[in-house]
Coordinates of C-alpha atoms and ligand atoms in Angstrom, one line a residue:
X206 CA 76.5 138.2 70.3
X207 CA 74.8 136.5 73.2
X208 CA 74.5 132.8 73.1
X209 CA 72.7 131.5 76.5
X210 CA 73.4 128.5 77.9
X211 CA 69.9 126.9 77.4
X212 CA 69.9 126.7 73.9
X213 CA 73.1 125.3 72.9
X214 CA 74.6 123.2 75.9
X215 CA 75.7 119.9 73.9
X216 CA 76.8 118.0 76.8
X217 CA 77.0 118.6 80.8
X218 CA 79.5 120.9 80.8
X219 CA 79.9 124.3 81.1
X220 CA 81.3 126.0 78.1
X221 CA 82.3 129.9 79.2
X222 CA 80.9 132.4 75.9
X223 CA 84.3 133.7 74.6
X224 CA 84.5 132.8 71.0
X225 CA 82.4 133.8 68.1
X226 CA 82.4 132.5 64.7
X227 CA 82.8 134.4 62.0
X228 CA 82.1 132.6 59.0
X229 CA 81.1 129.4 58.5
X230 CA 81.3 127.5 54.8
X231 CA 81.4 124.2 53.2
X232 CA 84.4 122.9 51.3
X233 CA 84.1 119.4 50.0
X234 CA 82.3 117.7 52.9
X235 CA 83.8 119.5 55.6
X236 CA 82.6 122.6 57.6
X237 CA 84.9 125.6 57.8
X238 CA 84.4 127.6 60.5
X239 CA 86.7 131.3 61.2
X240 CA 86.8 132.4 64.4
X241 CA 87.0 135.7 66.0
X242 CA 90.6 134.9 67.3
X243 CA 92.1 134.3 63.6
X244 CA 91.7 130.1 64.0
X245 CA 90.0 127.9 61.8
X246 CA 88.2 124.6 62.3
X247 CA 87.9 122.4 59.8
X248 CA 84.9 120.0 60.9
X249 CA 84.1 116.2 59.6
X250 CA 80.6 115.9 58.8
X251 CA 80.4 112.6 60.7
X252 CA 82.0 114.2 63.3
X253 CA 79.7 117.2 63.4
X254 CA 76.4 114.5 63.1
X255 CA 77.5 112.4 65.8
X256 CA 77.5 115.7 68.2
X257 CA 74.0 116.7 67.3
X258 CA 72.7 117.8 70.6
X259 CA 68.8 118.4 69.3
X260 CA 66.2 116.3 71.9
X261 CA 66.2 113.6 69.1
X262 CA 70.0 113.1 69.4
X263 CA 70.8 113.8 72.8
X264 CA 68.4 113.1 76.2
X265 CA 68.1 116.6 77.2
X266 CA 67.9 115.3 80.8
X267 CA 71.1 112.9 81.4
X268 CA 72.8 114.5 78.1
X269 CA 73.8 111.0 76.9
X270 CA 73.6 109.9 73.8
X271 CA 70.3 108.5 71.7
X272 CA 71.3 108.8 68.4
X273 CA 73.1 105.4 67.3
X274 CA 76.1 106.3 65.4
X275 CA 75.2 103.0 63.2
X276 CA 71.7 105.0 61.9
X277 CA 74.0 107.8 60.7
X278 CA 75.5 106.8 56.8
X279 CA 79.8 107.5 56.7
X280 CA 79.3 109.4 53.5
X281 CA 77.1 111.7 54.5
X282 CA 77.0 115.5 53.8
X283 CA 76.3 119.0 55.1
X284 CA 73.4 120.5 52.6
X285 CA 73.8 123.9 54.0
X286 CA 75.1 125.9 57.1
X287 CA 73.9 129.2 58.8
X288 CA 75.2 131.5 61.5
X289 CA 71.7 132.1 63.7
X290 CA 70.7 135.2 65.4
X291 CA 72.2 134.1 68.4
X292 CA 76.1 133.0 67.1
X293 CA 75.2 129.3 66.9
X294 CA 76.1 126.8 64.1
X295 CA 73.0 125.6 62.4
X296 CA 73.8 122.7 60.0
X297 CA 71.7 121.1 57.7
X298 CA 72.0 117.7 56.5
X299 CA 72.0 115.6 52.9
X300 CA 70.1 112.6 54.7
X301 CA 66.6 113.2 55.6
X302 CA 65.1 116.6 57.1
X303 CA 67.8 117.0 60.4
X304 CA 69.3 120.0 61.4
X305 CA 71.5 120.1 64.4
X306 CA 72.4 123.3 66.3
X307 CA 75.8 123.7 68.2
X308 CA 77.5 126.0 71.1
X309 CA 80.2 128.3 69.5
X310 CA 81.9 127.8 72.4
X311 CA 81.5 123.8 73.0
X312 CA 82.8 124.1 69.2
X313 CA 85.8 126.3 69.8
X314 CA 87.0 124.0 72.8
X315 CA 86.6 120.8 71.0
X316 CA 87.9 121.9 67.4
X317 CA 91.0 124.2 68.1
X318 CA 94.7 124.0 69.3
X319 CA 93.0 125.8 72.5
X320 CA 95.5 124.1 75.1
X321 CA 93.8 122.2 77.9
X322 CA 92.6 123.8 80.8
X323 CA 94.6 121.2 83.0
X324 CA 98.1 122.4 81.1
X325 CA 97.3 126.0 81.4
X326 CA 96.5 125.8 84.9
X327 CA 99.9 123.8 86.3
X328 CA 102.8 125.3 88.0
X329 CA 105.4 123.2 88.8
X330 CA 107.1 124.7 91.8
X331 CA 110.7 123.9 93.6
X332 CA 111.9 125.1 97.5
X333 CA 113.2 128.4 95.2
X334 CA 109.4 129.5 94.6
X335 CA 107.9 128.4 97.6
X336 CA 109.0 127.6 101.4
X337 CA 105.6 127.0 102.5
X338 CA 102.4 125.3 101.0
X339 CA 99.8 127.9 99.3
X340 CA 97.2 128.5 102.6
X341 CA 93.9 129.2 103.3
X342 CA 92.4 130.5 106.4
X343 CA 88.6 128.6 107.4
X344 CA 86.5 131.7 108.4
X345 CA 86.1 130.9 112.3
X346 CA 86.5 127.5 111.4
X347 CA 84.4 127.4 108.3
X348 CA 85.2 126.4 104.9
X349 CA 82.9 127.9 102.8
X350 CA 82.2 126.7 99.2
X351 CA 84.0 129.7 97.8
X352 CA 87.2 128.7 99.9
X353 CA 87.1 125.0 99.1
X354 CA 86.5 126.2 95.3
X355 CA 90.2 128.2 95.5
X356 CA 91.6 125.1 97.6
X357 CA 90.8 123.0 94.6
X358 CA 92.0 125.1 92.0
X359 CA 95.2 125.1 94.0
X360 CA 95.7 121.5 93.8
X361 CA 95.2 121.7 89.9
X362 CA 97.7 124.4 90.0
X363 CA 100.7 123.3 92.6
X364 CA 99.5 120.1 93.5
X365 CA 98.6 120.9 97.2
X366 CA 97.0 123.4 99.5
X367 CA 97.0 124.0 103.5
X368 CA 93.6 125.0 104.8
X369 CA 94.3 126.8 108.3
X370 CA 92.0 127.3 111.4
X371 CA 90.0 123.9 111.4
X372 CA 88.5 122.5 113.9
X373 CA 90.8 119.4 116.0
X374 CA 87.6 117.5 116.3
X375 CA 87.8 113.7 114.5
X376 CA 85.1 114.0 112.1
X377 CA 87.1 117.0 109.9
X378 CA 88.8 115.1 107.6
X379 CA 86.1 113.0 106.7
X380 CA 83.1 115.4 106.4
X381 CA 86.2 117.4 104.2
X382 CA 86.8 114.5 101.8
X383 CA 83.1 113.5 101.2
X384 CA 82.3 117.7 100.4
X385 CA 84.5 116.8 97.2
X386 CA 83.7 113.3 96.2
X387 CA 83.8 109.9 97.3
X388 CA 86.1 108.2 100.0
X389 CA 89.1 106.4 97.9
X390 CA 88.9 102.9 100.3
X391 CA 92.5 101.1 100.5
X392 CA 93.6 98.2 102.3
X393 CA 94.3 100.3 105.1
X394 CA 91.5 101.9 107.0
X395 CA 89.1 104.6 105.4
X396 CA 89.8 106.9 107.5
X397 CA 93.3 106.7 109.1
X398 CA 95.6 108.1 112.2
X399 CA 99.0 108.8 111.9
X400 CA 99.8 108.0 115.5
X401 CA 103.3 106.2 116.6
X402 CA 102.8 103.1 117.8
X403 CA 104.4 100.3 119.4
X404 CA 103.2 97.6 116.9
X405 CA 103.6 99.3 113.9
X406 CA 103.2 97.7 110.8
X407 CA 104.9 100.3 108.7
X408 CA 107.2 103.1 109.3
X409 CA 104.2 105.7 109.1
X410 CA 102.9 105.0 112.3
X411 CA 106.1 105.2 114.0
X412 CA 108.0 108.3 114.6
X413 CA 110.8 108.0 112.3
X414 CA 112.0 110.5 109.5
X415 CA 110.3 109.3 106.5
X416 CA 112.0 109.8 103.3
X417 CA 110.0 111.4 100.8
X418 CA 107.3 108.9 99.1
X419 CA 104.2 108.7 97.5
X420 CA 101.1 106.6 99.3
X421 CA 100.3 103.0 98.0
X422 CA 102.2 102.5 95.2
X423 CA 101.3 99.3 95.6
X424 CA 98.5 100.0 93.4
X425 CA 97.6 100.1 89.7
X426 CA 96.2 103.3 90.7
X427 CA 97.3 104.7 93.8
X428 CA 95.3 107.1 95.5
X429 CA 94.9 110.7 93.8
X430 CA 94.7 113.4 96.4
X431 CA 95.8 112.5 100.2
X432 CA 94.1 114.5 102.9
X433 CA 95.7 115.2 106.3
X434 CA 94.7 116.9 109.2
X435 CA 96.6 117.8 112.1
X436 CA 94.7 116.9 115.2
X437 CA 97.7 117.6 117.7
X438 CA 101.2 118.9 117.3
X439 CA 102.6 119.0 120.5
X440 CA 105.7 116.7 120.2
X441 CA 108.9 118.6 118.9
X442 CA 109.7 117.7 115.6
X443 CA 107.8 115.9 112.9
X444 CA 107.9 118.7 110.5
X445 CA 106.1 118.2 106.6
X446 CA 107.9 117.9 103.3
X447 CA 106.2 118.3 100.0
X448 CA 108.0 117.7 96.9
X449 CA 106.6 119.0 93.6
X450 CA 107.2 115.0 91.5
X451 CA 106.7 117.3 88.2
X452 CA 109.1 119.5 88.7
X453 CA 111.9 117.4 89.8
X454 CA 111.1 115.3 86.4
X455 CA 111.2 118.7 84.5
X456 CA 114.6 119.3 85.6
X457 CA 115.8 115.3 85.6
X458 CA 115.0 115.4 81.9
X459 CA 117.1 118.5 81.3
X460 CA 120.2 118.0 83.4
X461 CA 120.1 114.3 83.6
X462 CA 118.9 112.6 80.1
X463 CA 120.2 109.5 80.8
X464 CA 118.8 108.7 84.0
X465 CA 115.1 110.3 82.6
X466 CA 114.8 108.0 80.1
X467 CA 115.6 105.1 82.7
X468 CA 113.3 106.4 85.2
X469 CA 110.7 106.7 82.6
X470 CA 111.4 102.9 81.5
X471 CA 112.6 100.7 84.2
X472 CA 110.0 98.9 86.2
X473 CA 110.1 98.9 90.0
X474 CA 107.9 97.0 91.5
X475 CA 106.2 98.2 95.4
X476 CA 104.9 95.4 97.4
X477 CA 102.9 95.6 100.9
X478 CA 103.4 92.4 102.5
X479 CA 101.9 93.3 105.5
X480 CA 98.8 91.4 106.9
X481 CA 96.6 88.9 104.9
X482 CA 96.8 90.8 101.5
X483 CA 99.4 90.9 99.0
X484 CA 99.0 93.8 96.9
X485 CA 101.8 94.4 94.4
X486 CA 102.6 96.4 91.1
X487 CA 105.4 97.3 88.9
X488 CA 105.6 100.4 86.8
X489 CA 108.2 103.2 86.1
X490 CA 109.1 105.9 89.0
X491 CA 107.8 108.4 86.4
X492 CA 104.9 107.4 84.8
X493 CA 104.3 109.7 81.3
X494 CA 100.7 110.6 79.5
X495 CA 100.4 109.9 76.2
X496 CA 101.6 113.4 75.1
X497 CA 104.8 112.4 77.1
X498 CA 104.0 114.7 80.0
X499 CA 104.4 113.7 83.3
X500 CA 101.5 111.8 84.7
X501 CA 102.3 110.3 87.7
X502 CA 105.3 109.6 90.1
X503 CA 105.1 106.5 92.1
X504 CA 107.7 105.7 95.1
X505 CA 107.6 104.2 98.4
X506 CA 111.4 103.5 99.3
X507 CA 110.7 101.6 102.1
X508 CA 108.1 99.6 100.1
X509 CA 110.2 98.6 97.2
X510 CA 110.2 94.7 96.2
X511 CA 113.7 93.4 94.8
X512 CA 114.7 94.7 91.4
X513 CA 114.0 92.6 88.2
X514 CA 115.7 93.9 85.9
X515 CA 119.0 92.4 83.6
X516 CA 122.7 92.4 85.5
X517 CA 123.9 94.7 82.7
X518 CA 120.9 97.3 83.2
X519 CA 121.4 97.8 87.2
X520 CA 124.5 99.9 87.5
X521 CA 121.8 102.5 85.3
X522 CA 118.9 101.8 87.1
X523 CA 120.1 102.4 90.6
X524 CA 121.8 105.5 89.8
X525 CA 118.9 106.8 88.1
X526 CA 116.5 106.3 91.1
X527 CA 119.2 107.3 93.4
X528 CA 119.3 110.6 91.6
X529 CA 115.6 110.8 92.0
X530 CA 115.8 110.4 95.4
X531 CA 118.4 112.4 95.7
X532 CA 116.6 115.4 94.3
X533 CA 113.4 114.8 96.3
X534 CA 114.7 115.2 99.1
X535 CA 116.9 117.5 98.3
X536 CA 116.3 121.6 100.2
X537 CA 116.5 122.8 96.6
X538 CA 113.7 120.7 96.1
X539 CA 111.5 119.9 98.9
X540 CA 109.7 122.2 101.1
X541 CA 109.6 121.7 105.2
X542 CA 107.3 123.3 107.5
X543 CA 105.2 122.4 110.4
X544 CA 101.9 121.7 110.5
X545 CA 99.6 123.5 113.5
X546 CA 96.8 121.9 115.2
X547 CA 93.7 122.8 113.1
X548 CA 95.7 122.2 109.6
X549 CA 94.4 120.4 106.7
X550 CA 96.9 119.9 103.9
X551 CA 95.7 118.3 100.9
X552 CA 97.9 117.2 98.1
X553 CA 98.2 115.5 94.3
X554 CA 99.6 111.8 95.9
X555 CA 100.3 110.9 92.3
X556 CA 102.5 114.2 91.7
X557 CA 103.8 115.8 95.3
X558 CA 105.9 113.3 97.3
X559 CA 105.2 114.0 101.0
X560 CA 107.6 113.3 104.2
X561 CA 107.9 114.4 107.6
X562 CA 111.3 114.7 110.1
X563 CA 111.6 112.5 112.7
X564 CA 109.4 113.3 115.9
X565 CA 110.1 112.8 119.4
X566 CA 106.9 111.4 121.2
X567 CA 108.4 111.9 124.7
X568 CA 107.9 115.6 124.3
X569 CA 104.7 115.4 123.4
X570 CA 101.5 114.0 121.4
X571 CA 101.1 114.4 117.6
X572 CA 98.3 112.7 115.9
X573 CA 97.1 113.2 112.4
X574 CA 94.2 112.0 110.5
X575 CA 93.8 111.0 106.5
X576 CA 92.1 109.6 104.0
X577 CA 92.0 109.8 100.3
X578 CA 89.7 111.1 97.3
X579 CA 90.5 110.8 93.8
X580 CA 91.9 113.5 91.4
X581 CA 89.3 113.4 88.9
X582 CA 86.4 114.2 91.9
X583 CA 88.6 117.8 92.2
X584 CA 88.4 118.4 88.8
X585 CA 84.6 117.3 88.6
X586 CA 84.2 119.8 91.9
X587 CA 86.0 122.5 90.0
X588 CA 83.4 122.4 87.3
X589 CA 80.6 122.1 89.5
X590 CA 81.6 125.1 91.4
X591 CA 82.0 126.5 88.0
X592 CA 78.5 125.7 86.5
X593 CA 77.0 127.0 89.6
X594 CA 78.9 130.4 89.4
X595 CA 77.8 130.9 85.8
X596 CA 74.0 130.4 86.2
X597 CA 74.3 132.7 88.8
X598 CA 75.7 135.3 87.6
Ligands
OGA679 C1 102.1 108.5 106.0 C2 102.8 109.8 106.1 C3 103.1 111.9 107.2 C4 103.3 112.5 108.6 O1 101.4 108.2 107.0 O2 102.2 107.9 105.0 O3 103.4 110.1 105.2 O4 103.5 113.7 108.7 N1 102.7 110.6 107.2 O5 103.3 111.7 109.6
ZN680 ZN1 69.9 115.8 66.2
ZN681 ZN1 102.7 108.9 103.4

């Protein structure tokens, strides 16, 4: 069975042609589908209407929406339903003369217990698996689509990736981040150099250890994926941690219930009271989805606005973040390597807490520069990437 693309694309994405259906019938008012892996879908009419992707239904061009879900009646019914020549569902309706045609794979995706591509694709990591981030090398100095396509994957998968063998020049970070998607603007600069300075305004641009921490969570959202680049690494010291935020809940949850469930509750709120603005948020160290995964981790120790919380809750909630702390930084936990001139590291901000040893500037330069995307412009990459690879192939 060979459905193409063309006929049966119900939305923008890319739906790979795994799954056939093997019999498709009506009980009641719902559509029954088996598929060639042993599941079952049982569809809702309205359901199945609503995702008509004929020209009348959907624009074929910006594959949005026409049809107005008010036009179509709650009660109606499937008349009939055929399996065509080429594996797609063809339903036919009780209301008027409609039929609508659908993907066997868009179906599958949408209508089974398939797990998410996201879940499948995550590996939580500790200092056990890894000592070093996963690394690329830029063909004489070139990252080629291919290559950024696997350093994206990566970042689904562990959260960060090293690109090696870059050019030192200033525009690299930047021309890197706007390849995947849009700049993520803070209230620091766009673009930014971790330089030490003599009037600092935050521990980052000085040459001290920092702990291990995620950037700006001072924000309802903080900023997805962090790039660096290492421009000069001449001063001893200065090394970079990663810290896989994921894993460390993992284990939290199993060896530590108590403090989980605190770190998964208690507000803390980061503030950035530096300059003019006055950016400030409160939210649990541990952020969950609504599946009660892990979502996010959030924490800038050095950031962190007084507690709030009631006298009798404290003794739990500082132990509990002192534990997280105390795992993140941990060598069971944290990984510590040093980053060459011509580096690019890119990581999840919102699940690897990053660091760096203290450096000693009399020994030499170091100079880094950054700047942020957003997570969902890798995964809308990823599938780019994708959708190109399948039409040519
Ligand atoms: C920062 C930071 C890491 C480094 O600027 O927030 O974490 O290696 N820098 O200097
Ligand atoms: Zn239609
Ligand atoms: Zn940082």
């Amino acid at each position: 069975m060979n459905v193409s693309n063309k006929i049966a694309t119900p939305d923008n994405l890319f739906w790979p042609q795994r799954n056939s259906i093997v019999s498709a019938t009506i009980i009641d008012k719902a559509v029954v589908l088996h598929w060639n892996d042993d599941q079952q879908s049982t569809l809702h009419p309205v359901w199945l209407r609503d995702n008509c992707c004929c020209e009348e239904c959907l624009n074929p061009v910006t594959r949005e929406h026409l049809l107005d879900l008010r036009d179509v009646p709650l009660d109606i019914r499937p008349s009939s339903v055929d399996i065509d020549a080429e594996g797609a569902l063809v339903v036919s309706w009780s209301e008027g003369q409609h039929r609508s045609r659908y993907n066997p794979d868009w179906l599958h995706a949408h209508s089974t217990e398939a797990r998410s591509q996201r879940d499948d694709q995550i590996r939580q990591w500790s200092a056990t698996d890894l000592s070093e981030p996963p690394s690329l090398d830029a063909i004489n100095g070139v990252v080629t689509d291919e290559l950024l396509y696997e350093a994206l994957v990566t970042i689904l998968r562990y959260g960060m990736v090293r690109l090696r063998g870059l050019p030192t020049d200033p525009a690299q970070v930047e021309t890197m981040a706007l390849r995947i998607g849009p700049i993520r603007e803070t209230h620091f600069n766009r673009i930014f150099d971790v330089i030490s300075k003599a009037d600092s305004d935050t521990l980052a641009y000085t040459s001290h250890h920092l702990a291990a921490h995620t950037d700006i969570p001072t924000r309802e959202s903080p900023p997805g994926i962090q790039l660096l680049h290492c421009r000069i690494a001449e001063a001893k010291g200065g090394q970079s941690t990663l810290t896989d935020g994921f894993k460390v809940a993992h284990d939290i949850k199993r060896q530590f219930p108590a403090h989980y469930k605190t770190l998964i509750s208690a507000k803390w709120c980061h503030a950035n009271r530096a300059g003019a603005t006055d950016y400030r948020w409160s939210a649990p160290i541990i952020g969950l989805d609504d599946r009660g995964e892990p979502l996010e981790v959030r924490l800038l120790p050095f950031s962190r606005a007084p507690l709030q919380a009631d006298y009798k809750d404290m003794d739990s909630i500082y132990a509990a973040l002192v534990c997280f702390m105390d795992l993140v930084n941990s060598p069971d936990y944290q990984i510590s390597f040093p980053l060459a001139a011509g580096d690019l590291i890119m990581f999840d901000n919102r699940r690897v807490l990053h660091g760096r040893s203290e450096f000693y500037p009399k020994t030499g330069d170091r100079a880094l520069r950054g700047t942020y995307i957003e997570r969902d412009d890798v995964m809308s990459k990823i599938r780019e990437f994708e959708q190109l690879r399948s039409r040519s192939s």
